[in-house]
Every structure is written in C-alpha cells, then in structure tokens.
Coordinates of C-alpha atoms and ligand atoms in Angstrom, one line a residue:
X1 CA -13.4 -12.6 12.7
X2 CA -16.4 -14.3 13.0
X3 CA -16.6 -18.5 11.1
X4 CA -18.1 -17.8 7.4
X5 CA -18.7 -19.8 5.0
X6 CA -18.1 -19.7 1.0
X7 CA -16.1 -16.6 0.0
X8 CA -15.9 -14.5 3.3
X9 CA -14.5 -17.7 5.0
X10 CA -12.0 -17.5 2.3
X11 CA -11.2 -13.7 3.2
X12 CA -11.0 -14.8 6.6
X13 CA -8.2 -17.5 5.7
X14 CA -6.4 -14.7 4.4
X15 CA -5.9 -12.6 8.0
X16 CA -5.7 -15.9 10.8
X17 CA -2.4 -15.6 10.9
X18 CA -1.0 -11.7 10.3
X19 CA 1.4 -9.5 11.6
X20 CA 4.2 -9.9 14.5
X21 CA 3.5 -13.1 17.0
X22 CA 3.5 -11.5 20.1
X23 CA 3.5 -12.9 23.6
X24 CA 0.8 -10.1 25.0
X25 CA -1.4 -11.8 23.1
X26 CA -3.3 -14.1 25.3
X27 CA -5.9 -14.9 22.1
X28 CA -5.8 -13.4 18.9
X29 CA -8.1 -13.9 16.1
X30 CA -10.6 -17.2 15.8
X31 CA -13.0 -16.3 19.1
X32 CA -15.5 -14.1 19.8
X33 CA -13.1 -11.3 20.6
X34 CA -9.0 -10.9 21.8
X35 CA -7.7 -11.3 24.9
X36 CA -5.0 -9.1 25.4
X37 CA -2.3 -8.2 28.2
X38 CA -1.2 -4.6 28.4
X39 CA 2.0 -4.2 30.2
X40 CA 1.9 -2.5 33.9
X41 CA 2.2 0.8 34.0
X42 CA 1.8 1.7 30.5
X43 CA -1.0 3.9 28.7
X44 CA -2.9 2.2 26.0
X45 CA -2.9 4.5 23.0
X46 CA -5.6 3.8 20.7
X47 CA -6.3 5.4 16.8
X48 CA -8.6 4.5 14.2
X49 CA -8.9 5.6 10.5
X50 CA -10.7 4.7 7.5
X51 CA -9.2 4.4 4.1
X52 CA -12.2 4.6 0.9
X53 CA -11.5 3.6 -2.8
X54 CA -11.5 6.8 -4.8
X55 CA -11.1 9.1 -1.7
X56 CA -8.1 8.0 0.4
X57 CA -6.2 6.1 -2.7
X58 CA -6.9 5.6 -6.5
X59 CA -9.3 3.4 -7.7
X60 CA -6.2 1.9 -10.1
X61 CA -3.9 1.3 -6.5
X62 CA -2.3 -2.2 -6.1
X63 CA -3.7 -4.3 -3.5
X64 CA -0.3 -4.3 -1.2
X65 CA 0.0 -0.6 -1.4
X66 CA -3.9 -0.4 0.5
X67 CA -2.7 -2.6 2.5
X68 CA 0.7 -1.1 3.4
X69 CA -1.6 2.1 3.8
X70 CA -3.9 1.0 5.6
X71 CA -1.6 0.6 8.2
X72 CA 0.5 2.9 8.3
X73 CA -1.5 5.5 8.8
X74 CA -2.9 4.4 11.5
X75 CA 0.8 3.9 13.1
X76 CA 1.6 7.3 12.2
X77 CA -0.8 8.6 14.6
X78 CA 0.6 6.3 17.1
X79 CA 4.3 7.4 16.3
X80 CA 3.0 10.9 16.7
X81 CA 2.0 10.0 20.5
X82 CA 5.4 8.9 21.2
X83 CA 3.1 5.5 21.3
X84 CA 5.5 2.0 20.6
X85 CA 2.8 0.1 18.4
X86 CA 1.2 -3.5 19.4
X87 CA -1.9 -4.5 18.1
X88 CA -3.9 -3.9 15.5
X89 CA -7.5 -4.9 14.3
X90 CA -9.1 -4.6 10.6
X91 CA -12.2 -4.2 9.0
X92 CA -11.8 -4.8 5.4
X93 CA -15.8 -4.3 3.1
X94 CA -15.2 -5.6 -0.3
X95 CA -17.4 -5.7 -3.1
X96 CA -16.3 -9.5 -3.6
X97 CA -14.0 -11.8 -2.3
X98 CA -10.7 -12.2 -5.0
X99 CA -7.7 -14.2 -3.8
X100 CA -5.4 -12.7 -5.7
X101 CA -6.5 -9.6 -4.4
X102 CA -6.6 -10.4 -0.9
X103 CA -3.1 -12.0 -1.3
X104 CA -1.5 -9.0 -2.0
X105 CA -3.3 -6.6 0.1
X106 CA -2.3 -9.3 3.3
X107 CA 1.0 -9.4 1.8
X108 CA 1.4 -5.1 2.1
X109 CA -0.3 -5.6 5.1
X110 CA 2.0 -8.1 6.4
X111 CA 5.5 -7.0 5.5
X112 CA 4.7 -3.2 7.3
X113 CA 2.9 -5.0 10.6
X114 CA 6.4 -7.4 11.2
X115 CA 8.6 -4.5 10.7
X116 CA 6.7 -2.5 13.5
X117 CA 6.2 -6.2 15.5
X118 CA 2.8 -5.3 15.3
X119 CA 0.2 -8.4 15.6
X120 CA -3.1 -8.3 14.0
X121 CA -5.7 -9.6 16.9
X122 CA -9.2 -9.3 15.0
X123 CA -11.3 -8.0 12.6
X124 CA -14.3 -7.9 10.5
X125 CA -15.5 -8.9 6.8
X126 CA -18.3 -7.1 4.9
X127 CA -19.9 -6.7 1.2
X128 CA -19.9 -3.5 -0.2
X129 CA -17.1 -0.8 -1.9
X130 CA -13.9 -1.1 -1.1
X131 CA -13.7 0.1 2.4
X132 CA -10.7 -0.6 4.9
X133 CA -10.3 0.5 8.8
X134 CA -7.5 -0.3 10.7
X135 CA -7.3 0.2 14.4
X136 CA -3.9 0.0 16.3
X137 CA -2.9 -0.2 19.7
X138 CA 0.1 0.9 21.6
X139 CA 1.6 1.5 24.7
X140 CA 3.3 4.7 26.0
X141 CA 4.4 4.9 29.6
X142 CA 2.1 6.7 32.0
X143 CA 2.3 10.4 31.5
X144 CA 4.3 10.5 28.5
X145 CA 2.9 10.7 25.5
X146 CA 3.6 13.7 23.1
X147 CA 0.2 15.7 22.4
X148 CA -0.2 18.4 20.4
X149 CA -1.2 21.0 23.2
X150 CA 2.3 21.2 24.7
X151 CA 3.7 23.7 22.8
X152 CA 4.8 27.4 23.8
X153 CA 5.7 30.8 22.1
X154 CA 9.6 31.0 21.1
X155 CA 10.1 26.8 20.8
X156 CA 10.8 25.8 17.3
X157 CA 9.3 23.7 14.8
X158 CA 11.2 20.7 13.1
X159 CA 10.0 18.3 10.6
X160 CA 11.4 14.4 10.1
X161 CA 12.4 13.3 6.4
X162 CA 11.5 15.1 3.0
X163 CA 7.8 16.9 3.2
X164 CA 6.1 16.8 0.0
X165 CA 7.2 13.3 -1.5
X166 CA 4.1 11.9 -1.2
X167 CA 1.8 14.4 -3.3
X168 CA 4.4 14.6 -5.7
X169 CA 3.9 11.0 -6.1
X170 CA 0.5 11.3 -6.3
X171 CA 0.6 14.3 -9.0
X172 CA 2.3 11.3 -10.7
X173 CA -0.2 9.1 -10.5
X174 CA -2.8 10.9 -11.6
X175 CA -0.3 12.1 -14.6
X176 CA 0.6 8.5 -15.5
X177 CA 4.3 9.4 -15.1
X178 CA 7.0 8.1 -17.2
X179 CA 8.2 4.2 -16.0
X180 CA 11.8 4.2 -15.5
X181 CA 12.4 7.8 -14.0
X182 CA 14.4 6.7 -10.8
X183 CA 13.1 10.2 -9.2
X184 CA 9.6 9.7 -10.2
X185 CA 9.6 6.4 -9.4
X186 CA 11.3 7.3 -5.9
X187 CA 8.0 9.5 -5.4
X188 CA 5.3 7.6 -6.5
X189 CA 6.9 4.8 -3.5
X190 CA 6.4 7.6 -1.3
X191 CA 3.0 7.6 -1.7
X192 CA 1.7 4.4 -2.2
X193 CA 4.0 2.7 0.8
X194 CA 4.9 5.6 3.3
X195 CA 7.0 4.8 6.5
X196 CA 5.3 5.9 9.8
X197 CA 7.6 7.3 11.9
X198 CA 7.5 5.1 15.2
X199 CA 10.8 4.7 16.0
X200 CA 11.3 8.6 16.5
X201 CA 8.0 9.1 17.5
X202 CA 9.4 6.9 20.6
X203 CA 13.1 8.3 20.8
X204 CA 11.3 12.4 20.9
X205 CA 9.6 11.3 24.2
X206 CA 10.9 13.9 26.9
X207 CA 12.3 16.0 23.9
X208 CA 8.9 17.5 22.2
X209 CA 6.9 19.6 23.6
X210 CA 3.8 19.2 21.0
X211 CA 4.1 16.7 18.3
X212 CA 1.5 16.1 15.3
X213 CA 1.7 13.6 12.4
X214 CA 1.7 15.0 8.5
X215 CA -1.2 13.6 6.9
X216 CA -3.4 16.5 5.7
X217 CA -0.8 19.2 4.7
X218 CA 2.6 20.4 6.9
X219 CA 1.1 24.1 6.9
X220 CA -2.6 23.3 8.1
X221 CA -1.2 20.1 10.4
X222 CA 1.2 23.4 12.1
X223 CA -1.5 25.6 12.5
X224 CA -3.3 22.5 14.4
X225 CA -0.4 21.9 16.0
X226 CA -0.3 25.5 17.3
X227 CA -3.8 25.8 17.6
X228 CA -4.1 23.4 19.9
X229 CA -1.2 24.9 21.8
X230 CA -2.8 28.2 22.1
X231 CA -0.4 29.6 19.7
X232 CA 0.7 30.1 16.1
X233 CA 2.9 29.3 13.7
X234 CA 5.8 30.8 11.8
X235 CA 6.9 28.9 8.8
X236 CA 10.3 29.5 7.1
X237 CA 9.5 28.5 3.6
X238 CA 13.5 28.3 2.3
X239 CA 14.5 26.1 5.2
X240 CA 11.7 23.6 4.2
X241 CA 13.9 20.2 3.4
X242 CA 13.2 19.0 0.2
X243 CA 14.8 16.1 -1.4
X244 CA 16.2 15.8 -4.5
X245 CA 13.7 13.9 -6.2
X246 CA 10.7 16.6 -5.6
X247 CA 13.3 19.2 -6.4
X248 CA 14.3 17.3 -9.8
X249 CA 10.8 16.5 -11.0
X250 CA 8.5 20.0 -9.7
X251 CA 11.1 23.1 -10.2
X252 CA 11.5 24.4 -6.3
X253 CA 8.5 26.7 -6.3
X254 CA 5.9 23.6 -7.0
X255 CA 7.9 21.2 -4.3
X256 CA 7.9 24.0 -1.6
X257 CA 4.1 24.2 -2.5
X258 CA 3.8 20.1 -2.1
X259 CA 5.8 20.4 1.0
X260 CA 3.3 23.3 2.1
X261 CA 0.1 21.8 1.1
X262 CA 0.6 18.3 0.0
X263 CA -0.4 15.8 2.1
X264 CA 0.0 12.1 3.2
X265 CA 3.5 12.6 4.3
X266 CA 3.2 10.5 7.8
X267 CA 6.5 12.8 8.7
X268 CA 6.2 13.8 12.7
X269 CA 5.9 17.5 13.2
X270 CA 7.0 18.7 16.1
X271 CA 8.2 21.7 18.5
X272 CA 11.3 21.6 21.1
X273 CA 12.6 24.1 23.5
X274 CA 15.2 26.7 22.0
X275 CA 18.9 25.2 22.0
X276 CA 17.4 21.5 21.8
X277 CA 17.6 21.1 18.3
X278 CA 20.9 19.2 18.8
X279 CA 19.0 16.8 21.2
X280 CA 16.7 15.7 18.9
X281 CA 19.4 14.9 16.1
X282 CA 21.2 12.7 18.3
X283 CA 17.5 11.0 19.6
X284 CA 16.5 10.3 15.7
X285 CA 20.8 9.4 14.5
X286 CA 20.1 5.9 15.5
X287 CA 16.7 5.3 13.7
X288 CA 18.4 7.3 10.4
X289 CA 15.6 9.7 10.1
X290 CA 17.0 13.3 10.0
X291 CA 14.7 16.3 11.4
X292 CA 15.2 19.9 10.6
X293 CA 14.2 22.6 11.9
X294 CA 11.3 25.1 9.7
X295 CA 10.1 27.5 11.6
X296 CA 9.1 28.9 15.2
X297 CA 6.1 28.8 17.7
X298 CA 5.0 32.9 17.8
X299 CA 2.2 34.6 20.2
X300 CA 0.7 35.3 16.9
X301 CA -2.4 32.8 16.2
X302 CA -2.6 31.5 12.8
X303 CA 0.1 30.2 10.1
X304 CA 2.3 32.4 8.9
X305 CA 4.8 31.5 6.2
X306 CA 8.2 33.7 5.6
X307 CA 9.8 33.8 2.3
X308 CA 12.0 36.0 0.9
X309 CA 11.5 38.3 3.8
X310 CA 7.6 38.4 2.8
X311 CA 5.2 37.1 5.9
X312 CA 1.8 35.6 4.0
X313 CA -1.1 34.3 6.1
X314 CA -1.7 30.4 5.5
X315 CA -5.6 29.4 5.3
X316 CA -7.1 25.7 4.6
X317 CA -9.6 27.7 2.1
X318 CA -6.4 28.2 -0.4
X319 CA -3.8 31.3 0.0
X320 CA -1.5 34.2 -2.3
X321 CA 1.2 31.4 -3.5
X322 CA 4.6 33.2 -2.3
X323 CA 6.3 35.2 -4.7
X324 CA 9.5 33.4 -6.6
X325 CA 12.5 34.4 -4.9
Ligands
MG401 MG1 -2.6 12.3 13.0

C-alpha cells in the first residue's frame, strides 16, 4: 500500500495491520512490495476474483458482509484445490473514503482472515465505484492439489453442506424478507457471510479425484467439473441435501431449483472412486462439514438431472423445470 496522504492515507490505516500474524512473512504491508517465505516443497496456489457493487452483492450490503465476501470467495477457490490458505492481498476502489465504512468492511474482513490464519501482506487504494479484489495465496504439497480434470466415468459426485442457502438468501434480500424469521434469517447469513470450505478442501486431498467450488450454480459448476474431466454428469435431484430452512421458506420444488441453479454456495463439489463415500465422511467428521453423495460421473457428456425416474438435459441458457413428483 503505497504512503498517501488526506483520505487514502486514512483507508490505508485501516488495512496495516489485518489478518493472521504469520511467521512466513518476512515483510508485510508498508514497503514497496512483500517479502514472503513459501515453505520447501510446497506448491503456491494462487486465485484472484473481483467483487462489483450491484453485480456480485447489493448495492444496500453492509460493509462487513463485502468484506467477509470478499474473502471468502477467493478462499473457496483455494479450498477447492485442496490449497491450506496463507496470504492474501487487496485492492479496494471506493468512491470516497468513509471510516465508518471502512471499519466494518476491515472488521468482516478481519474476523474471516484470523479464522483461516490468513495474513493480509498488501494491497492497493483507488477512487472510483465500489470495486474489491482480493487475491489469496496458499500452499498445497507438490503434486497434490485436487483439479477439476481428474475425474472418471462410474465415480460419484458428493456435495459438502446445504446447496441452495445462499440464493435463497438472496431471493430474500431482494424480497425485503420478514425480520425475525429464524429460517429466513438463517439464509440471508448464508449469503451475505458464506464459510469457504478449506478445512475439507485440505482433509479430501488423496480422496477426490476432481474437485470444483459452488459459486455459479451446483448443475453448471458439475457439468464444468465433468467437462473438464472429459465426462458428464448425472444428477439425482431427490438426493440433493437440502436443509430445513430452504425447505421451510421455498416449498421443495423452488429449493431443489436454488440448489440446482442458485449460486454463491462456496460448497466443494467433488467426485470419489465408487465404495469411498465412507472415506470421505470420516475425512470431513472432524471439520463438522457433512458431504453427500448426488449423483454419478457417466460416459455421457453434458448434465443430466434424474427425477422421478425422468432424465432432463441441464443447459446454462435455462432448462424444462422437472416435473413435481
Ligand atoms: Mg472456483
């Protein structure tokens, strides 16, 4: 972060000091750039997104939520490598410079990076609409990180947590939902702080074949999944795990269709060998996320969802919604 002065020095004072204190951190924000230690014979895994007001989150979202997001998506991608996060650098653009603001959104921020003991190492500050990028950094050991290409024909497809959560949440957003529903409220956390997945992204080394994060949809993140492991996708629509919150609030038809379609889940997706479903239970038991299993790898390119005994063809461009069963 380079030395301002008047109010992007002040946004600076805001991110000297964020995140895990970590001892691979020869020199962390206040030069020119970071001096960081990688440990020996480890991969760095690197993953970068972008988060814009009015695209990636509501132009009415609280400054610790963005912040919180911000984030975690980026570990998501890094839990879906089988990647333990390290590092992370930030490049907030602002229209101006409020320190109330930028309180909370370094306090979301903040609270997500020490949980992960992730240390923020540098950064950037700009004027213009509310932009943020997040980089993060991890390290997996050489050779084994999960990628999406390693999956084959006849391995099945599990999910972590409750797909779907998350858009529900955000239906409720935009639907100003009531205050004081426990399971609306439950859903609308979902969204606005979502829990990347590192922990099992680590423990599912050496038990995934292929492995993809949820963030654009669990149907079209399968097909890419498959796609990308020269296969496709069969989807079992009634084994979909749903919690009781989406269930309570949507009718089943609507949460199978948030689970389908929704996205911003940051749940791992990911194939295993037949018979290793078990393996991956007892992996995830100590982090206390739960996977299921939802379907199969098939020779078959494409998505293909089963419900009801009815096989429909998935497609980004929109698809026949499944009969009610
Ligand atoms: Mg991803």
């Amino acid at each position: 972060v380079p030395a301002g002065s008047g109010e992007f020095a002040l946004i600076e004072r805001h991110f000297r000091r964020l995140g895990a204190q970590r001892r691979d951190v020869s020199l962390g924000v206040g030069d020119d750039a970071a001096l960081l230690a990688p440990p020996a014979g480890m991969q760095l895994v690197a993953a970068l997104d972008t988060l814009v007001e009015g695209v990636h989150f509501p132009r009415s979202a609280a400054a610790a939520s963005i912040g919180h997001r911000a984030l975690a998506v980026n570990l998501s991608d890094l839990a879906a490598m089988g990647a333990q996060p390290a590092w992370a650098m930030l490049a907030l653009t602002m229209p101006s410079a409020d320190d109330a603001w930028l309180a909370e959104f370094a306090r979301g921020f903040e609270a997500l990076a020490c949980a992960h003991d992730v240390a923020l190492v540098g950064g950037d500050t700009t004027r213009g609409p509310l932009t943020v990028s997040v980089q993060v950094m991890g390290f997996v050991p050489v050779g084994a990180a999960l990628l999406r290409s390693g999956g084959k024909p006849g391995e099945l497809l599990c999910v972590t947590g409750t797909p779907g959560d998350a858009a529900g949440g955000l239906a409720l957003e935009d639907a100003r939902a009531r205050a004081g529903d426990p399971a609306s409220e439950y859903l609308q956390q979902r969204f606005r702080y979502p829990a990347p997945r590192c922990q099992a992204g680590v423990r599912l080394r050496g038990i995934a074949s292929a492995c993809i994060d949820i963030s654009d949809g669990l149907a079209g993140d399968a097909g890419k999944l498959a796609a990308a492991s020269g296969c496709g996708v069969r989807i079992a629509v009634e084994e979909l795990p749903l919690s009781p919150a989406l269930l309570a609030t949507f009718g089943e038809d609507r949460a199978r269709q948030l689970a389908l379609e929704g996205g911003d889940d940051y749940e791992l997706l990911f194939s295993i060998a037949p018979g290793r479903l078990g393996d991956a239970q007892r992996a995830l038991s100590p982090s206390g996320i739960e996977c299921h299993r939802i379907g199969e790898l098939c020779e078959s390119a494409g998505v293909h969802l089963v419900h009801g005994g009815v096989v429909t063809q998935f497609s980004a461009q929109g698809y026949d919604h499944f009969a009610t069963g």
